[in-house]
Short mmCIF file of C-alpha atoms in Angstrom, two decimals:
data_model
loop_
_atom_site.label_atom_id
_atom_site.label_comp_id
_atom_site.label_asym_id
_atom_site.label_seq_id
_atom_site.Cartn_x
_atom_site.Cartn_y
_atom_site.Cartn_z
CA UNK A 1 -17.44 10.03 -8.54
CA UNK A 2 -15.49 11.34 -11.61
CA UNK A 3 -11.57 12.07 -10.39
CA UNK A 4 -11.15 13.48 -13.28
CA UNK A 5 -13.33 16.36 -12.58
CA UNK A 6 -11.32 17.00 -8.90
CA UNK A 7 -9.33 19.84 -8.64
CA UNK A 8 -7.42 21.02 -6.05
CA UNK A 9 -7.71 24.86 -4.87
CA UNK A 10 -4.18 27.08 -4.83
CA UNK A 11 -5.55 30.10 -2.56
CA UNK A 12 -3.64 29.35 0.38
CA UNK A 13 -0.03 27.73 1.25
CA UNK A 14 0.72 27.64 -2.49
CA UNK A 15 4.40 28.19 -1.44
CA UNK A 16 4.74 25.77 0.79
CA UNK A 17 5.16 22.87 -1.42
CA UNK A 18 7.39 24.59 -3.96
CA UNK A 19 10.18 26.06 -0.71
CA UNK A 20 9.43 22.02 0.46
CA UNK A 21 10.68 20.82 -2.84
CA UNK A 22 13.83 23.30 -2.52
CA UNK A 23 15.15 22.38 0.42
CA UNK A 24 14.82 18.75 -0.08
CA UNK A 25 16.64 18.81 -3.75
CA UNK A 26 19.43 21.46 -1.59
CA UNK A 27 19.65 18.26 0.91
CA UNK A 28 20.36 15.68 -1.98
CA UNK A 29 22.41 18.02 -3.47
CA UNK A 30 24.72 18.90 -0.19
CA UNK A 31 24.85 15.34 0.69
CA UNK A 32 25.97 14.51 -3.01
CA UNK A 33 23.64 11.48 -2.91
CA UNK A 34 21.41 10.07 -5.93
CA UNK A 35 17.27 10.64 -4.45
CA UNK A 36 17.29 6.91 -6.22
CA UNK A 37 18.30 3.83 -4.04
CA UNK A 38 21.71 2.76 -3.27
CA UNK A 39 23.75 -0.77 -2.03
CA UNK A 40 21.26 -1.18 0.32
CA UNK A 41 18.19 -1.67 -2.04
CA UNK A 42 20.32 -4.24 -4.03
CA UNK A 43 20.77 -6.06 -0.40
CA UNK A 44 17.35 -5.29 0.98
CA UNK A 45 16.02 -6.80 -2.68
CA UNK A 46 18.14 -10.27 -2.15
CA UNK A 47 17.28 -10.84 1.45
CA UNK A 48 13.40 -10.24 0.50
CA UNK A 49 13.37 -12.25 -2.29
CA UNK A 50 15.20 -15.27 -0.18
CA UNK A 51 12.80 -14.78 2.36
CA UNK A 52 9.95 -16.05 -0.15
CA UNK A 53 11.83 -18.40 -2.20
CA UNK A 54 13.61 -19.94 0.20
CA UNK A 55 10.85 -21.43 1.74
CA UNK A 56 8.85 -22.33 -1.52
CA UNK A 57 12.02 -24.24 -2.43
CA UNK A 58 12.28 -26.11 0.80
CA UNK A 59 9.03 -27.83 0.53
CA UNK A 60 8.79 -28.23 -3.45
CA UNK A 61 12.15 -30.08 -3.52
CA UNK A 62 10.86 -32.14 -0.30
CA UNK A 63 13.99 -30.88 2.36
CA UNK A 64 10.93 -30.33 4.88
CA UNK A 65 8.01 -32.67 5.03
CA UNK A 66 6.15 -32.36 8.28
CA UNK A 67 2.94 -30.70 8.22
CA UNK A 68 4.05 -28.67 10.89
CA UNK A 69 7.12 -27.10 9.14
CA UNK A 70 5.07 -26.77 5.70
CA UNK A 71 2.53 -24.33 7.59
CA UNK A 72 5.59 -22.24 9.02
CA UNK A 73 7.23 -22.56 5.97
CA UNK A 74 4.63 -20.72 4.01
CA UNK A 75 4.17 -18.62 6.96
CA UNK A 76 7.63 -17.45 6.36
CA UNK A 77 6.37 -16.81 3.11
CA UNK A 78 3.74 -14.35 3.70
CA UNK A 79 6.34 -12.29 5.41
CA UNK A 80 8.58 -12.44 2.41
CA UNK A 81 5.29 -11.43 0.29
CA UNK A 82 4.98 -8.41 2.45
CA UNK A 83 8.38 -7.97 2.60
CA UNK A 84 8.49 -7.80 -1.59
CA UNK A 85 5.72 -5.71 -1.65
CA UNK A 86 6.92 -3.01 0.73
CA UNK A 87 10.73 -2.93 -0.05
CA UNK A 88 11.12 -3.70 -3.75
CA UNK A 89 7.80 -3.78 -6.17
CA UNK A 90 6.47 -0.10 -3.73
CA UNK A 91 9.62 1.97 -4.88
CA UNK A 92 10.05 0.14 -8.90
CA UNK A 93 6.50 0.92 -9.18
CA UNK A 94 6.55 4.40 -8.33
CA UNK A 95 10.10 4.95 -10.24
CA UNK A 96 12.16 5.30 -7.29
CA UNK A 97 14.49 2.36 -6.97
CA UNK A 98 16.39 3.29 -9.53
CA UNK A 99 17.11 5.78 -12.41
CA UNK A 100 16.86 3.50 -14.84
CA UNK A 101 13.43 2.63 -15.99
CA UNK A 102 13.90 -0.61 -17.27
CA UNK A 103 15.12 -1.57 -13.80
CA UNK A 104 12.44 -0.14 -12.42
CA UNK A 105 9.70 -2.22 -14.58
CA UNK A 106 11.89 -4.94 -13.88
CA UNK A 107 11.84 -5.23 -10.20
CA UNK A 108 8.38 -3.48 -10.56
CA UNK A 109 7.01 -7.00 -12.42
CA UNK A 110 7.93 -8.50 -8.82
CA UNK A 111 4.21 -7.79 -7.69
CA UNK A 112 3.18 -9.37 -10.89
CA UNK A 113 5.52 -12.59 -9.29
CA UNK A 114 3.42 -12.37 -6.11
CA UNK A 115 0.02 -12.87 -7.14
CA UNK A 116 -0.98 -8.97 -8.17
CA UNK A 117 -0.88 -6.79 -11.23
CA UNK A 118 1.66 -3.93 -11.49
CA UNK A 119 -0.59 -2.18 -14.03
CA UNK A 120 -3.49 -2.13 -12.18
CA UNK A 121 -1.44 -1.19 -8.85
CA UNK A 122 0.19 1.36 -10.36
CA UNK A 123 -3.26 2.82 -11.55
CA UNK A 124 -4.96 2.23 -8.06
CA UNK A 125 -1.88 3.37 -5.72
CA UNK A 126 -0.12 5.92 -7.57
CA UNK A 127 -2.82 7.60 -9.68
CA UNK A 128 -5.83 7.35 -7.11
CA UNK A 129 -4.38 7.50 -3.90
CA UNK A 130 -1.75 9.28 -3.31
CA UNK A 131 -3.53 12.31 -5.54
CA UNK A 132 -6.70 11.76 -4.03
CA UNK A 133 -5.97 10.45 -0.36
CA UNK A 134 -8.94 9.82 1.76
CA UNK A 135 -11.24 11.54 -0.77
CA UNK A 136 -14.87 9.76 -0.79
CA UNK A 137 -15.51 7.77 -3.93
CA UNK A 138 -12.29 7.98 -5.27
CA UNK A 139 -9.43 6.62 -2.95
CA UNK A 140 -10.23 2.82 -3.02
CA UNK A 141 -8.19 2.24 -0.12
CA UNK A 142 -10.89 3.45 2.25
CA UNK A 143 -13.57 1.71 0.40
CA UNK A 144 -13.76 -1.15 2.06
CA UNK A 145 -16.15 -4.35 1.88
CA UNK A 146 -19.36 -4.09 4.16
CA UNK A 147 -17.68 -5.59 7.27
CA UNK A 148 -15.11 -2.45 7.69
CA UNK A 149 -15.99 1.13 7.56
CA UNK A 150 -12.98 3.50 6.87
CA UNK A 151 -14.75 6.70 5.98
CA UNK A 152 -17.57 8.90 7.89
CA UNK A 153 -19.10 9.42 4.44
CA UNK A 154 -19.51 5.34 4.09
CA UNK A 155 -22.58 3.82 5.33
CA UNK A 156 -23.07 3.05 8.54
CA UNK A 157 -24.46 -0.50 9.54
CA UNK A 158 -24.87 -1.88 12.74
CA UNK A 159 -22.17 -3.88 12.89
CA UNK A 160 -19.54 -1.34 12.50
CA UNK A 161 -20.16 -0.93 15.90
CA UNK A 162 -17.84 -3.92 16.53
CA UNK A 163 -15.02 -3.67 13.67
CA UNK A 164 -13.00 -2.38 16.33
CA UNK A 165 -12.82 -5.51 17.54
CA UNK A 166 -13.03 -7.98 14.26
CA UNK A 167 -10.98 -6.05 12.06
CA UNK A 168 -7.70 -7.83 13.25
CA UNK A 169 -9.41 -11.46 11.01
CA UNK A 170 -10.15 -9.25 7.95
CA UNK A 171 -7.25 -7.19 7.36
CA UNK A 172 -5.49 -11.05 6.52
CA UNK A 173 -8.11 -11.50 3.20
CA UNK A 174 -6.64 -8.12 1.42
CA UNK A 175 -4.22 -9.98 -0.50
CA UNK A 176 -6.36 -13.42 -1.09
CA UNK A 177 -8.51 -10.75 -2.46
CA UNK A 178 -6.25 -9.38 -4.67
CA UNK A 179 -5.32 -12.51 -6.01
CA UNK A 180 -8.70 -13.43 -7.22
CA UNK A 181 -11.58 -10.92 -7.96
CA UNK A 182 -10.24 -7.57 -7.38
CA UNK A 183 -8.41 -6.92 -9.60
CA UNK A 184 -10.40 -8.66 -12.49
CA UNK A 185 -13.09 -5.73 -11.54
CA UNK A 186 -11.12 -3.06 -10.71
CA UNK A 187 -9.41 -3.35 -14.86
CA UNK A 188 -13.20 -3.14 -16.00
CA UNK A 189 -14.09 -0.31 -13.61
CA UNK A 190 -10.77 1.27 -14.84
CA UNK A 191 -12.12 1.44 -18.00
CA UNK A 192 -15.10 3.00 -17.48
CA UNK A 193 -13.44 5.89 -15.62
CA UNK A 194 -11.39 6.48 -17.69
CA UNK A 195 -7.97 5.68 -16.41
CA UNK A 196 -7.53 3.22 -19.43
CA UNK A 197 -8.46 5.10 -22.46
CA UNK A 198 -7.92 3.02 -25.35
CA UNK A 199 -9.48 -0.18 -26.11
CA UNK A 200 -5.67 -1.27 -27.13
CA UNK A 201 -4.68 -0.81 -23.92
CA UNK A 202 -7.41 -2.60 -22.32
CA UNK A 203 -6.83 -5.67 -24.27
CA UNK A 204 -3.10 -5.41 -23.19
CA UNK A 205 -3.50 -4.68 -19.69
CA UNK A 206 -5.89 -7.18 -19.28
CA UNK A 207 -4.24 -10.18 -21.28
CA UNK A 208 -1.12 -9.76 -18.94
CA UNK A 209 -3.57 -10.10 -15.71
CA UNK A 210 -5.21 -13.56 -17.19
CA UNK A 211 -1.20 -14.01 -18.00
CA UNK A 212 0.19 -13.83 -14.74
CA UNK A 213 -2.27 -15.07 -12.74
CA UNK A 214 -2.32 -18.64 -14.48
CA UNK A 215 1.53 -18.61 -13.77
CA UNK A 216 0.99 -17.49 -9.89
CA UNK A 217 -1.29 -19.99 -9.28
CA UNK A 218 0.53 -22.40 -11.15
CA UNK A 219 3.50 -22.43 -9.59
CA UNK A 220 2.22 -21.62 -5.75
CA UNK A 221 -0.31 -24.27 -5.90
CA UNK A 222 -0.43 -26.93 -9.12
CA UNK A 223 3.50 -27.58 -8.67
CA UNK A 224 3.29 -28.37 -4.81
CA UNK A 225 0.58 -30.55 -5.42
CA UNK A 226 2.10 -32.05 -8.12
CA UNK A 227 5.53 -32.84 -6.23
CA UNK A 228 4.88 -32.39 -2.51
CA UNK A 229 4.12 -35.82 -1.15
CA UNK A 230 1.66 -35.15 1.18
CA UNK A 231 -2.05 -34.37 1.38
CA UNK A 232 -3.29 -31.67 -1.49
CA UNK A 233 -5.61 -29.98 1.51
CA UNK A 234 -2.39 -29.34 3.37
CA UNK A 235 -1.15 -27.55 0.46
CA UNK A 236 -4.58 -25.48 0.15
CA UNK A 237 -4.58 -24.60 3.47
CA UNK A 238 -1.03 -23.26 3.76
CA UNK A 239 -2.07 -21.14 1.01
CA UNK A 240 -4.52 -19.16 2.71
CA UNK A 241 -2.51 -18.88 5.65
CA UNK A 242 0.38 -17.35 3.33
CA UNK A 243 -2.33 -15.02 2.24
CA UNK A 244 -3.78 -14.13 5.37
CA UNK A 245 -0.35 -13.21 7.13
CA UNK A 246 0.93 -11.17 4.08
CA UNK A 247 -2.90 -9.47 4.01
CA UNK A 248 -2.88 -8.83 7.40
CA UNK A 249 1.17 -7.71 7.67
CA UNK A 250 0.04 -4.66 4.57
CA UNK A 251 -3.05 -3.50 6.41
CA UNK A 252 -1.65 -2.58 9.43
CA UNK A 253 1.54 -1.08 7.84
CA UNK A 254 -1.11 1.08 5.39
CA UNK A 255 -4.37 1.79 7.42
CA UNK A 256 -2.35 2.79 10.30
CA UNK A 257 -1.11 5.41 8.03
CA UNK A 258 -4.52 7.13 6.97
CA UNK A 259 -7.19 5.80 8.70
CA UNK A 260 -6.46 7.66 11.95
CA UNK A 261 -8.21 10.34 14.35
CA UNK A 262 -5.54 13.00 12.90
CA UNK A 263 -6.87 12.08 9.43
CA UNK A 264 -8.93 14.68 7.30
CA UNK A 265 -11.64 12.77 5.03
CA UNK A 266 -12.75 14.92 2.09
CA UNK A 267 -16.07 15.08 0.42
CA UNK A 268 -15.52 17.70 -2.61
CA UNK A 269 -17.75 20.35 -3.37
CA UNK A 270 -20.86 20.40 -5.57
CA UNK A 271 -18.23 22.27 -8.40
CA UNK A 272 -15.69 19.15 -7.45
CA UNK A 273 -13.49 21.04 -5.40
CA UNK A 274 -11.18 20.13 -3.00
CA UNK A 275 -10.32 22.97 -0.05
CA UNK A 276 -6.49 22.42 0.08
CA UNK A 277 -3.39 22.20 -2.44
CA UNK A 278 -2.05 19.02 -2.82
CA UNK A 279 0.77 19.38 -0.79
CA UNK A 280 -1.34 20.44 2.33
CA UNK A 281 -3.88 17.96 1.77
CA UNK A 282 -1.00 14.82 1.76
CA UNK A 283 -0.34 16.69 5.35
CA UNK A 284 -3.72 16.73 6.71
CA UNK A 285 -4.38 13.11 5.38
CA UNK A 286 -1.37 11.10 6.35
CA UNK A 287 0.27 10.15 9.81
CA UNK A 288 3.92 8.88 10.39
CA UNK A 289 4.67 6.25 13.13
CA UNK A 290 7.84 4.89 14.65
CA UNK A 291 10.09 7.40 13.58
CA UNK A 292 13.33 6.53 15.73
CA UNK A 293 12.56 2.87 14.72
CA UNK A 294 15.80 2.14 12.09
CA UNK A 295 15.10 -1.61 12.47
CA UNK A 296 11.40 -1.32 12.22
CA UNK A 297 11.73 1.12 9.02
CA UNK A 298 14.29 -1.40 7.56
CA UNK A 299 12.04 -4.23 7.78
CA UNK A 300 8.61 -2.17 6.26
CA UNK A 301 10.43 -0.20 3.48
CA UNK A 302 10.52 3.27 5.07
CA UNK A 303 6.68 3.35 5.16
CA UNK A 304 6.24 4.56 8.45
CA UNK A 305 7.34 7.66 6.44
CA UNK A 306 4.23 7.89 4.76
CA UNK A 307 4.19 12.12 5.32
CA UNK A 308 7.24 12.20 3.40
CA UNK A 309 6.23 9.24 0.94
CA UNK A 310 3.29 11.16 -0.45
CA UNK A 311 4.95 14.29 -0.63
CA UNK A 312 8.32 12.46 -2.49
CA UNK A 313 7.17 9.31 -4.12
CA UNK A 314 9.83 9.51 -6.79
CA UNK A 315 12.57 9.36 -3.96
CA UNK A 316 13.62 5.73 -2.36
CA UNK A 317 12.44 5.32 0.97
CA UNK A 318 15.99 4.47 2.04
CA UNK A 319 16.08 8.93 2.22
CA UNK A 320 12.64 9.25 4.08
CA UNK A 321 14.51 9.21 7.86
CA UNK A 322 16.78 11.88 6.69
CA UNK A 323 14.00 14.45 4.72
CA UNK A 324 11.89 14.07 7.28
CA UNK A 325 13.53 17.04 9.86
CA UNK A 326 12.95 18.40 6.68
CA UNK A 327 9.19 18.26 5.93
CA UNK A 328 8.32 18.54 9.70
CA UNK A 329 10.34 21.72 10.06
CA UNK A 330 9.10 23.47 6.65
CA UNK A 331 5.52 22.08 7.74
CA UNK A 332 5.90 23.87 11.39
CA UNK A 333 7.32 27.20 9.48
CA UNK A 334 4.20 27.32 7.27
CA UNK A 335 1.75 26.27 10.16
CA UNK A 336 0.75 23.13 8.63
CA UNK A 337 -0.05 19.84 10.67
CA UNK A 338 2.86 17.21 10.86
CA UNK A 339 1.45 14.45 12.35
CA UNK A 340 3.13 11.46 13.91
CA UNK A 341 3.15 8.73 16.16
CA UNK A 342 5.65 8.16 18.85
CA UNK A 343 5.47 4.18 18.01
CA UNK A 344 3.99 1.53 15.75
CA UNK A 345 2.27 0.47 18.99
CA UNK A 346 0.68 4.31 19.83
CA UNK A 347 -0.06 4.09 16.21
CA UNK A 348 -2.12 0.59 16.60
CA UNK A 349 -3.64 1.95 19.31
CA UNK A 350 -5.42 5.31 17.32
CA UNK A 351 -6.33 3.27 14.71
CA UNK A 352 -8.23 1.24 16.36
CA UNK A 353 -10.05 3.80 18.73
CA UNK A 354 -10.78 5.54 15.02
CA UNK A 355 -12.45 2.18 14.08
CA UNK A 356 -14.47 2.21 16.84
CA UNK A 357 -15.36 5.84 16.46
CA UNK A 358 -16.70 4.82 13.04
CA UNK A 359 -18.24 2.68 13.93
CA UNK A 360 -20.65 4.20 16.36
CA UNK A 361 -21.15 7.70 14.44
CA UNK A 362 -22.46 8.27 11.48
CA UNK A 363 -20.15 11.59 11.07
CA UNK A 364 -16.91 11.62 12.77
CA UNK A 365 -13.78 13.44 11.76
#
């Protein structure tokens, strides 16, 4: 499907997004705060980046030894690979950690550090998914291998019937993925589509992938092989687990987020219309979770905010908590669904009873 041809229809609600928008610049405004990050991102940035280095340093410079440790050690991390993703690279990318943008491309490369491209995140994330959430053939993040089945307009094999209960192995392969054929594809595919235009920028875009992944893979794997005294399997295999715990850590913070029964899943029209503004269809597509969680929201970069995320991407997630009686409130006022889950638990929960819906339709809301 051709996003480019997508268009959004303003017949209804058109105002909502535009008062929205108000009020939240009034709030920044009243609170004389920056909508960029603060202290706290510098802090949150140093404790994330510890939590991956640390480790990698332990075993490369041979503090820790036993097997044992080594698989916990790399363990750790996965969580500090999540942790990067969700608290530093998520807001650089999007040009909300700071207002400076050579700050943000700085701290924005830190995906590039972890194994992924920031140019062809950037593309998928910000350009495809949050304008097109949960539209068939467009937002990649509910086009899923065979195994999983995100969307009512996806295929439906006979296995689906069970991803309710296998999902929980796959969701750990979305980074391994990442760091191997996806995104080799995806800069191809991005061609074709059009979201990289010139040839120029092809070359460029692509030359920085081959780049950084010879330099992720060199320094995760060839260097502890070359100086870690034990077995070279041992190394391989804490790898994977890395991989499968920071895979696993980012599916249930995202999915959790869209792929829910509250969730609207849009087919356009034959004339490649979508029924909705943009504003309204972020609302009908998206689901907060955990909302009196400060700990919990510390620890996954504000992202159980996702309502307010999509609507403000260009404001640091460190503001979602306090927008948020914001959004709901102008949202209620306009009649517009809010929707939210008490807990990241409650949240779990729906998302898995929507994988098991599914699974066993072959239309289901």
């Amino acid at each position: 499907m051709d996003f480019r041809k997508q268009k959004f229809t303003r017949t209804e609600n058109v105002e909502f997004f535009g008062v929205l928008r108000n009020r939240v610049h009034n709030y920044f405004e009243a609170e004389d705060r920056s909508k960029y990050g603060d202290w706290s991102m510098v802090v949150k940035t140093i404790v994330m980046l510890l939590l991956y280095f640390t480790p990698y340093l332990l075993m490369l410079l041979g503090v820790v030894t036993h097997p044992l440790l080594i698989i916990l050690l790399w363990g750790i991390m996965g969580l500090g690979m999540a942790g990067i993703g969700v608290n530093i690279m998520h807001d650089a990318n999007h040009g909300a950690y700071s207002p400076k943008k050579w700050i943000n491309k700085f701290l924005g490369n830190t995906l590039n550090i972890i194994g992924a491209s920031a140019d062809l995140w950037k593309l998928q994330h910000n350009v495809l998914h949050h304008t097109y959430t949960n539209v068939h053939g467009i937002d990649e993040d509910i086009q899923t291998p065979i195994l999983l089945r995100f969307s009512p307009h996806e295929k439906r094999y006979w296995i689906h019937r069970f991803q309710f209960l296998y999902f929980w192995f796959f969701y750990g392969f979305l980074t391994l993925s990442w760091m191997t054929s996806k995104e080799f594809f995806q800069v191809f595919r991005y061609r074709n589509i059009g979201l990289i235009t010139r040839e120029k920028e092809f070359r460029k875009v692509f030359m920085r992938l081959v780049l950084w992944k010879v330099f992720y893979f060199s320094y995760t794997i060839v260097l502890p092989i070359i100086f870690f005294p034990g077995p070279t399997w041992l190394i391989l295999v804490s790898f994977l687990a890395m991989h499968w715990i920071a895979g696993f850590v980012l599916s249930l913070i995202f999915q959790t987020a869209h792929v829910m029964p509250s969730s609207e899943y849009v087919l356009p029209n034959s004339e490649g219309k979508i029924e909705n503004t943009w504003a309204v269809h972020e609302l009908m597509t998206t689901s907060n979770y955990a909302p009196s969680s400060r700990v919990f929201s510390w620890l996954i970069g504000g992202l159980n905010y996702q309502v307010e995320h999509h609507l403000f991407p260009n404001v640091c997630h460190i503001h979602y908590r306090g927008i948020s009686k914001i959004v709901s409130a102008t949202a209620k006022e306009f009649g517009l669904p809010y929707h939210t889950q008490k807990n990241f638990i409650t949240a779990l929960w729906s998302h898995i009873k929507m994988l098991h819906k599914l699974g066993r339709r072959e239309l289901a809301k």
